[in-house]
């Protein structure tokens, strides 16, 4: 759980750092440059990206190398553009769309690059095959002194390959939990009408961003020793503190409004990810419970919405009777299942009556992906149904509404960067 503001780590005594007004102004300039080219979901995300870029320039001084997970629900949310901007501003960038553990093992050294991985969903997605070595490398590389051992060379000697390096990964949908847990998560959204950005053009954008990058290097390189010895007070604990500490260190080195702004962003974004995790766990529980309901009903090809709800609410060990204000209803159920591509439709059952219902075959893919279990039984014969024709030749209306949870910025929606 995320602690309240004011608690957290960093109570150990350690050397202090002197704030640099020029550093604060430079971070302001970097923040403005990032905000010109991409629309981030809120001000906290813009602060986080700015500090993550700056932290890459003190990598050799860090104990932890935070990941930056730039994820979005669909294409066209600006994920690749974020990586374009990072490529021109971070320390020693290494951009790749696809890569292998062998390549990463060999490019990470004492002065590691900043890994920028686009289309990360193709690496870790369900159709990508086994990528456990790469996932393990990215997990281990979050902390210093976690080498990967491999047999290497003509003499086949055990060799330790360093893994420590900062990494930004962009992709559609969430990355594996073990990576998300070690990342500052930026949840991108498509731009709304009226939200404008400056087109990214190499001939003028790259020189501008390189000028900022070079000034970051000149400012932060001499401060690496101070950064290595500094123990900032953190508003969060455990792995969240490990991930955010480099960003807070940079903010404290800059001074001005940055220390408070960094900690506020840390709290808001960490709390939001806790909510996301809880909601994801709840949805996975719902999938499992609905699978149980279908099994209890003999794996019929479809079940009426009212019957599914009745079975879910009657389970004394499940949270559905207390969900919302009066228990789980049809609107809640449709909202919770929408992200899996599952929605109710009009179905005609054995007695000839038409009702809103859920077809079992809609759940098969989600069950296999999110709550795999024993092989599902073939639907029992005698439970066939016939889809009812839509009234007046129109398709059934899709359920409306959204989950009552949103990102930092309030229930009215996030504050955009631009």
mmCIF file of N, CA, C and O in Angstrom, residues 143-207:
data_model
loop_
_atom_site.group_PDB
_atom_site.id
_atom_site.type_symbol
_atom_site.label_atom_id
_atom_site.label_comp_id
_atom_site.label_asym_id
_atom_site.label_seq_id
_atom_site.Cartn_x
_atom_site.Cartn_y
_atom_site.Cartn_z
ATOM 1 N N UNK A 143 18.411 -2.960 -10.461
ATOM 2 C CA UNK A 143 19.270 -2.779 -9.295
ATOM 3 C C UNK A 143 20.710 -3.075 -9.663
ATOM 4 O O UNK A 143 21.000 -3.997 -10.432
ATOM 5 N N UNK A 144 21.622 -2.295 -9.097
ATOM 6 C CA UNK A 144 23.037 -2.484 -9.395
ATOM 7 C C UNK A 144 23.532 -3.812 -8.821
ATOM 8 O O UNK A 144 22.989 -4.341 -7.858
ATOM 9 N N UNK A 145 24.575 -4.347 -9.446
ATOM 10 C CA UNK A 145 25.229 -5.572 -8.977
ATOM 11 C C UNK A 145 24.311 -6.788 -9.031
ATOM 12 O O UNK A 145 24.286 -7.619 -8.114
ATOM 13 N N UNK A 146 23.549 -6.898 -10.113
ATOM 14 C CA UNK A 146 22.738 -8.085 -10.366
ATOM 15 C C UNK A 146 23.114 -8.622 -11.759
ATOM 16 O O UNK A 146 22.362 -8.502 -12.704
ATOM 17 N N UNK A 147 24.300 -9.202 -11.892
ATOM 18 C CA UNK A 147 24.749 -9.626 -13.226
ATOM 19 C C UNK A 147 24.016 -10.875 -13.704
ATOM 20 O O UNK A 147 23.435 -11.627 -12.913
ATOM 21 N N UNK A 148 24.069 -11.087 -14.999
ATOM 22 C CA UNK A 148 23.559 -12.316 -15.607
ATOM 23 C C UNK A 148 24.753 -13.169 -15.995
ATOM 24 O O UNK A 148 25.675 -12.698 -16.666
ATOM 25 N N UNK A 149 24.736 -14.418 -15.596
ATOM 26 C CA UNK A 149 25.851 -15.313 -15.883
ATOM 27 C C UNK A 149 25.540 -16.152 -17.107
ATOM 28 O O UNK A 149 24.467 -16.726 -17.233
ATOM 29 N N UNK A 150 26.500 -16.212 -18.028
ATOM 30 C CA UNK A 150 26.353 -16.993 -19.240
ATOM 31 C C UNK A 150 27.688 -17.685 -19.553
ATOM 32 O O UNK A 150 28.758 -17.208 -19.154
ATOM 33 N N UNK A 151 27.620 -18.798 -20.260
ATOM 34 C CA UNK A 151 28.821 -19.446 -20.780
ATOM 35 C C UNK A 151 29.222 -18.688 -22.045
ATOM 36 O O UNK A 151 28.412 -18.500 -22.957
ATOM 37 N N UNK A 152 30.483 -18.234 -22.097
ATOM 38 C CA UNK A 152 30.884 -17.364 -23.195
ATOM 39 C C UNK A 152 32.321 -17.664 -23.602
ATOM 40 O O UNK A 152 33.127 -18.161 -22.804
ATOM 41 N N UNK A 153 32.620 -17.329 -24.868
ATOM 42 C CA UNK A 153 33.984 -17.433 -25.372
ATOM 43 C C UNK A 153 34.334 -18.828 -25.838
ATOM 44 O O UNK A 153 33.622 -19.802 -25.572
ATOM 45 N N UNK A 154 35.464 -18.930 -26.532
ATOM 46 C CA UNK A 154 35.879 -20.239 -27.080
ATOM 47 C C UNK A 154 36.183 -21.267 -25.988
ATOM 48 O O UNK A 154 36.117 -22.469 -26.226
ATOM 49 N N UNK A 155 36.524 -20.785 -24.774
ATOM 50 C CA UNK A 155 36.815 -21.711 -23.689
ATOM 51 C C UNK A 155 35.568 -22.039 -22.858
ATOM 52 O O UNK A 155 35.656 -22.783 -21.880
ATOM 53 N N UNK A 156 34.445 -21.451 -23.237
ATOM 54 C CA UNK A 156 33.167 -21.723 -22.564
ATOM 55 C C UNK A 156 33.259 -21.491 -21.053
ATOM 56 O O UNK A 156 32.864 -22.325 -20.242
ATOM 57 N N UNK A 157 33.790 -20.322 -20.708
ATOM 58 C CA UNK A 157 33.911 -19.969 -19.291
ATOM 59 C C UNK A 157 32.646 -19.255 -18.811
ATOM 60 O O UNK A 157 32.055 -18.480 -19.556
ATOM 61 N N UNK A 158 32.251 -19.495 -17.565
ATOM 62 C CA UNK A 158 31.145 -18.712 -16.991
ATOM 63 C C UNK A 158 31.536 -17.242 -16.942
ATOM 64 O O UNK A 158 32.611 -16.881 -16.440
ATOM 65 N N UNK A 159 30.706 -16.403 -17.485
ATOM 66 C CA UNK A 159 31.002 -14.969 -17.580
ATOM 67 C C UNK A 159 29.834 -14.178 -17.010
ATOM 68 O O UNK A 159 28.672 -14.469 -17.294
ATOM 69 N N UNK A 160 30.167 -13.162 -16.198
ATOM 70 C CA UNK A 160 29.144 -12.288 -15.620
ATOM 71 C C UNK A 160 28.938 -11.090 -16.534
ATOM 72 O O UNK A 160 29.877 -10.347 -16.812
ATOM 73 N N UNK A 161 27.706 -10.920 -17.007
ATOM 74 C CA UNK A 161 27.370 -9.770 -17.837
ATOM 75 C C UNK A 161 26.587 -8.771 -16.991
ATOM 76 O O UNK A 161 25.574 -9.132 -16.376
ATOM 77 N N UNK A 162 27.023 -7.503 -16.935
ATOM 78 C CA UNK A 162 26.249 -6.508 -16.176
ATOM 79 C C UNK A 162 24.887 -6.274 -16.812
ATOM 80 O O UNK A 162 24.727 -6.363 -18.036
ATOM 81 N N UNK A 163 23.925 -5.974 -15.988
ATOM 82 C CA UNK A 163 22.556 -5.736 -16.463
ATOM 83 C C UNK A 163 22.053 -4.351 -16.110
ATOM 84 O O UNK A 163 20.996 -3.940 -16.588
ATOM 85 N N UNK A 164 22.781 -3.613 -15.279
ATOM 86 C CA UNK A 164 22.291 -2.348 -14.741
ATOM 87 C C UNK A 164 22.242 -1.267 -15.822
ATOM 88 O O UNK A 164 23.277 -0.886 -16.386
ATOM 89 N N UNK A 165 21.050 -0.790 -16.142
ATOM 90 C CA UNK A 165 20.880 0.286 -17.122
ATOM 91 C C UNK A 165 19.464 0.805 -17.037
ATOM 92 O O UNK A 165 18.520 0.028 -16.832
ATOM 93 N N UNK A 166 19.294 2.091 -17.192
ATOM 94 C CA UNK A 166 17.955 2.655 -17.265
ATOM 95 C C UNK A 166 17.329 2.264 -18.596
ATOM 96 O O UNK A 166 18.019 2.116 -19.602
ATOM 97 N N UNK A 167 16.010 2.095 -18.592
ATOM 98 C CA UNK A 167 15.324 1.629 -19.800
ATOM 99 C C UNK A 167 13.942 2.244 -19.871
ATOM 100 O O UNK A 167 13.223 2.306 -18.867
ATOM 101 N N UNK A 168 13.572 2.697 -21.062
ATOM 102 C CA UNK A 168 12.209 3.155 -21.343
ATOM 103 C C UNK A 168 11.608 2.190 -22.343
ATOM 104 O O UNK A 168 12.226 1.880 -23.368
ATOM 105 N N UNK A 169 10.400 1.710 -22.040
ATOM 106 C CA UNK A 169 9.729 0.745 -22.903
ATOM 107 C C UNK A 169 8.356 1.275 -23.262
ATOM 108 O O UNK A 169 7.585 1.666 -22.379
ATOM 109 N N UNK A 170 8.046 1.294 -24.548
ATOM 110 C CA UNK A 170 6.764 1.793 -25.023
ATOM 111 C C UNK A 170 6.007 0.673 -25.710
ATOM 112 O O UNK A 170 6.589 -0.094 -26.481
ATOM 113 N N UNK A 171 4.706 0.587 -25.440
ATOM 114 C CA UNK A 171 3.917 -0.453 -26.090
ATOM 115 C C UNK A 171 2.436 -0.280 -25.826
ATOM 116 O O UNK A 171 2.019 0.538 -24.987
ATOM 117 N N UNK A 172 1.640 -1.061 -26.547
ATOM 118 C CA UNK A 172 0.196 -1.055 -26.378
ATOM 119 C C UNK A 172 -0.167 -2.010 -25.249
ATOM 120 O O UNK A 172 0.246 -3.173 -25.257
ATOM 121 N N UNK A 173 -0.925 -1.522 -24.290
ATOM 122 C CA UNK A 173 -1.304 -2.356 -23.156
ATOM 123 C C UNK A 173 -0.195 -2.423 -22.125
ATOM 124 O O UNK A 173 0.953 -2.032 -22.371
ATOM 125 N N UNK A 174 -0.538 -2.938 -20.954
ATOM 126 C CA UNK A 174 0.439 -3.033 -19.881
ATOM 127 C C UNK A 174 1.542 -4.021 -20.220
ATOM 128 O O UNK A 174 1.314 -5.038 -20.893
ATOM 129 N N UNK A 175 2.736 -3.734 -19.741
ATOM 130 C CA UNK A 175 3.865 -4.643 -19.843
ATOM 131 C C UNK A 175 3.748 -5.679 -18.724
ATOM 132 O O UNK A 175 2.876 -5.571 -17.859
ATOM 133 N N UNK A 176 4.601 -6.709 -18.715
ATOM 134 C CA UNK A 176 4.531 -7.694 -17.629
ATOM 135 C C UNK A 176 4.589 -7.031 -16.258
ATOM 136 O O UNK A 176 5.268 -6.011 -16.060
ATOM 137 N N UNK A 177 3.890 -7.624 -15.296
ATOM 138 C CA UNK A 177 3.787 -7.035 -13.965
ATOM 139 C C UNK A 177 5.146 -6.773 -13.333
ATOM 140 O O UNK A 177 5.331 -5.759 -12.648
ATOM 141 N N UNK A 178 6.090 -7.678 -13.548
ATOM 142 C CA UNK A 178 7.396 -7.509 -12.915
ATOM 143 C C UNK A 178 8.138 -6.294 -13.450
ATOM 144 O O UNK A 178 8.966 -5.710 -12.749
ATOM 145 N N UNK A 179 7.862 -5.913 -14.684
ATOM 146 C CA UNK A 179 8.474 -4.704 -15.251
ATOM 147 C C UNK A 179 7.701 -3.470 -14.798
ATOM 148 O O UNK A 179 8.300 -2.462 -14.400
ATOM 149 N N UNK A 180 6.376 -3.528 -14.851
ATOM 150 C CA UNK A 180 5.564 -2.386 -14.418
ATOM 151 C C UNK A 180 5.855 -2.037 -12.960
ATOM 152 O O UNK A 180 5.832 -0.865 -12.565
ATOM 153 N N UNK A 181 6.133 -3.047 -12.142
ATOM 154 C CA UNK A 181 6.394 -2.822 -10.724
ATOM 155 C C UNK A 181 7.697 -2.085 -10.494
ATOM 156 O O UNK A 181 7.915 -1.519 -9.423
ATOM 157 N N UNK A 182 8.574 -2.080 -11.492
ATOM 158 C CA UNK A 182 9.868 -1.401 -11.385
ATOM 159 C C UNK A 182 9.922 -0.136 -12.238
ATOM 160 O O UNK A 182 10.997 0.369 -12.513
ATOM 161 N N UNK A 183 8.764 0.360 -12.631
ATOM 162 C CA UNK A 183 8.722 1.451 -13.598
ATOM 163 C C UNK A 183 7.939 2.647 -13.094
ATOM 164 O O UNK A 183 7.013 2.517 -12.284
ATOM 165 N N UNK A 184 8.330 3.805 -13.593
ATOM 166 C CA UNK A 184 7.476 4.985 -13.550
ATOM 167 C C UNK A 184 6.540 4.842 -14.754
ATOM 168 O O UNK A 184 7.000 4.788 -15.894
ATOM 169 N N UNK A 185 5.250 4.734 -14.506
ATOM 170 C CA UNK A 185 4.300 4.369 -15.552
ATOM 171 C C UNK A 185 3.632 5.623 -16.114
ATOM 172 O O UNK A 185 3.032 6.408 -15.375
ATOM 173 N N UNK A 186 3.752 5.804 -17.423
ATOM 174 C CA UNK A 186 3.114 6.906 -18.135
ATOM 175 C C UNK A 186 2.005 6.302 -18.992
ATOM 176 O O UNK A 186 2.283 5.581 -19.952
ATOM 177 N N UNK A 187 0.762 6.590 -18.653
ATOM 178 C CA UNK A 187 -0.380 6.014 -19.372
ATOM 179 C C UNK A 187 -0.867 7.036 -20.406
ATOM 180 O O UNK A 187 -1.627 7.950 -20.091
ATOM 181 N N UNK A 188 -0.419 6.845 -21.633
ATOM 182 C CA UNK A 188 -0.708 7.785 -22.702
ATOM 183 C C UNK A 188 -2.166 7.670 -23.162
ATOM 184 O O UNK A 188 -2.802 6.622 -23.036
ATOM 185 N N UNK A 189 -2.671 8.767 -23.699
ATOM 186 C CA UNK A 189 -4.021 8.823 -24.260
ATOM 187 C C UNK A 189 -3.962 9.574 -25.582
ATOM 188 O O UNK A 189 -3.058 10.368 -25.823
ATOM 189 N N UNK A 190 -4.941 9.317 -26.438
ATOM 190 C CA UNK A 190 -5.002 10.068 -27.686
ATOM 191 C C UNK A 190 -5.320 11.526 -27.392
ATOM 192 O O UNK A 190 -6.055 11.846 -26.459
ATOM 193 N N UNK A 191 -4.764 12.389 -28.230
ATOM 194 C CA UNK A 191 -5.034 13.818 -28.061
ATOM 195 C C UNK A 191 -6.484 14.130 -28.383
ATOM 196 O O UNK A 191 -7.068 13.587 -29.315
ATOM 197 N N UNK A 192 -7.038 15.038 -27.596
ATOM 198 C CA UNK A 192 -8.382 15.520 -27.862
ATOM 199 C C UNK A 192 -8.337 16.617 -28.918
ATOM 200 O O UNK A 192 -7.293 17.254 -29.118
ATOM 201 N N UNK A 193 -9.440 16.854 -29.595
ATOM 202 C CA UNK A 193 -9.489 17.993 -30.523
ATOM 203 C C UNK A 193 -9.117 19.280 -29.785
ATOM 204 O O UNK A 193 -9.595 19.551 -28.691
ATOM 205 N N UNK A 194 -8.256 20.036 -30.372
ATOM 206 C CA UNK A 194 -7.832 21.293 -29.749
ATOM 207 C C UNK A 194 -6.516 21.189 -29.010
ATOM 208 O O UNK A 194 -5.909 22.218 -28.693
ATOM 209 N N UNK A 195 -6.055 19.986 -28.715
ATOM 210 C CA UNK A 195 -4.758 19.822 -28.063
ATOM 211 C C UNK A 195 -3.681 19.829 -29.146
ATOM 212 O O UNK A 195 -3.644 18.938 -30.003
ATOM 213 N N UNK A 196 -2.821 20.823 -29.081
ATOM 214 C CA UNK A 196 -1.830 21.025 -30.138
ATOM 215 C C UNK A 196 -0.431 20.727 -29.624
ATOM 216 O O UNK A 196 -0.110 20.959 -28.461
ATOM 217 N N UNK A 197 0.405 20.218 -30.515
ATOM 218 C CA UNK A 197 1.815 20.023 -30.223
ATOM 219 C C UNK A 197 2.628 20.567 -31.383
ATOM 220 O O UNK A 197 2.116 20.782 -32.482
ATOM 221 N N UNK A 198 3.906 20.782 -31.126
ATOM 222 C CA UNK A 198 4.816 21.202 -32.183
ATOM 223 C C UNK A 198 5.262 19.980 -32.962
ATOM 224 O O UNK A 198 5.692 18.985 -32.361
ATOM 225 N N UNK A 199 5.146 19.971 -34.286
ATOM 226 C CA UNK A 199 5.611 18.816 -35.065
ATOM 227 C C UNK A 199 7.087 18.538 -34.796
ATOM 228 O O UNK A 199 7.895 19.465 -34.672
ATOM 229 N N UNK A 200 7.429 17.264 -34.661
ATOM 230 C CA UNK A 200 8.818 16.865 -34.417
ATOM 231 C C UNK A 200 9.524 16.752 -35.759
ATOM 232 O O UNK A 200 9.240 15.851 -36.546
ATOM 233 N N UNK A 201 10.431 17.676 -36.040
ATOM 234 C CA UNK A 201 11.183 17.698 -37.280
ATOM 235 C C UNK A 201 12.679 17.702 -36.964
ATOM 236 O O UNK A 201 13.164 18.576 -36.248
ATOM 237 N N UNK A 202 13.388 16.735 -37.511
ATOM 238 C CA UNK A 202 14.788 16.539 -37.129
ATOM 239 C C UNK A 202 15.638 17.778 -37.353
ATOM 240 O O UNK A 202 16.526 18.092 -36.558
ATOM 241 N N UNK A 203 15.367 18.516 -38.414
ATOM 242 C CA UNK A 203 16.272 19.615 -38.767
ATOM 243 C C UNK A 203 16.268 20.738 -37.737
ATOM 244 O O UNK A 203 17.275 21.447 -37.608
ATOM 245 N N UNK A 204 15.162 20.906 -36.995
ATOM 246 C CA UNK A 204 15.191 21.940 -35.953
ATOM 247 C C UNK A 204 14.916 21.381 -34.563
ATOM 248 O O UNK A 204 15.363 21.943 -33.555
ATOM 249 N N UNK A 205 14.194 20.268 -34.453
ATOM 250 C CA UNK A 205 13.896 19.716 -33.132
ATOM 251 C C UNK A 205 15.126 19.096 -32.497
ATOM 252 O O UNK A 205 15.390 19.292 -31.299
ATOM 253 N N UNK A 206 15.899 18.345 -33.288
ATOM 254 C CA UNK A 206 17.058 17.655 -32.734
ATOM 255 C C UNK A 206 18.116 18.631 -32.212
ATOM 256 O O UNK A 206 18.609 18.466 -31.088
ATOM 257 N N UNK A 207 18.508 19.666 -32.957
ATOM 258 C CA UNK A 207 19.491 20.611 -32.392
ATOM 259 C C UNK A 207 19.007 21.271 -31.100
ATOM 260 O O UNK A 207 19.802 21.452 -30.165
#
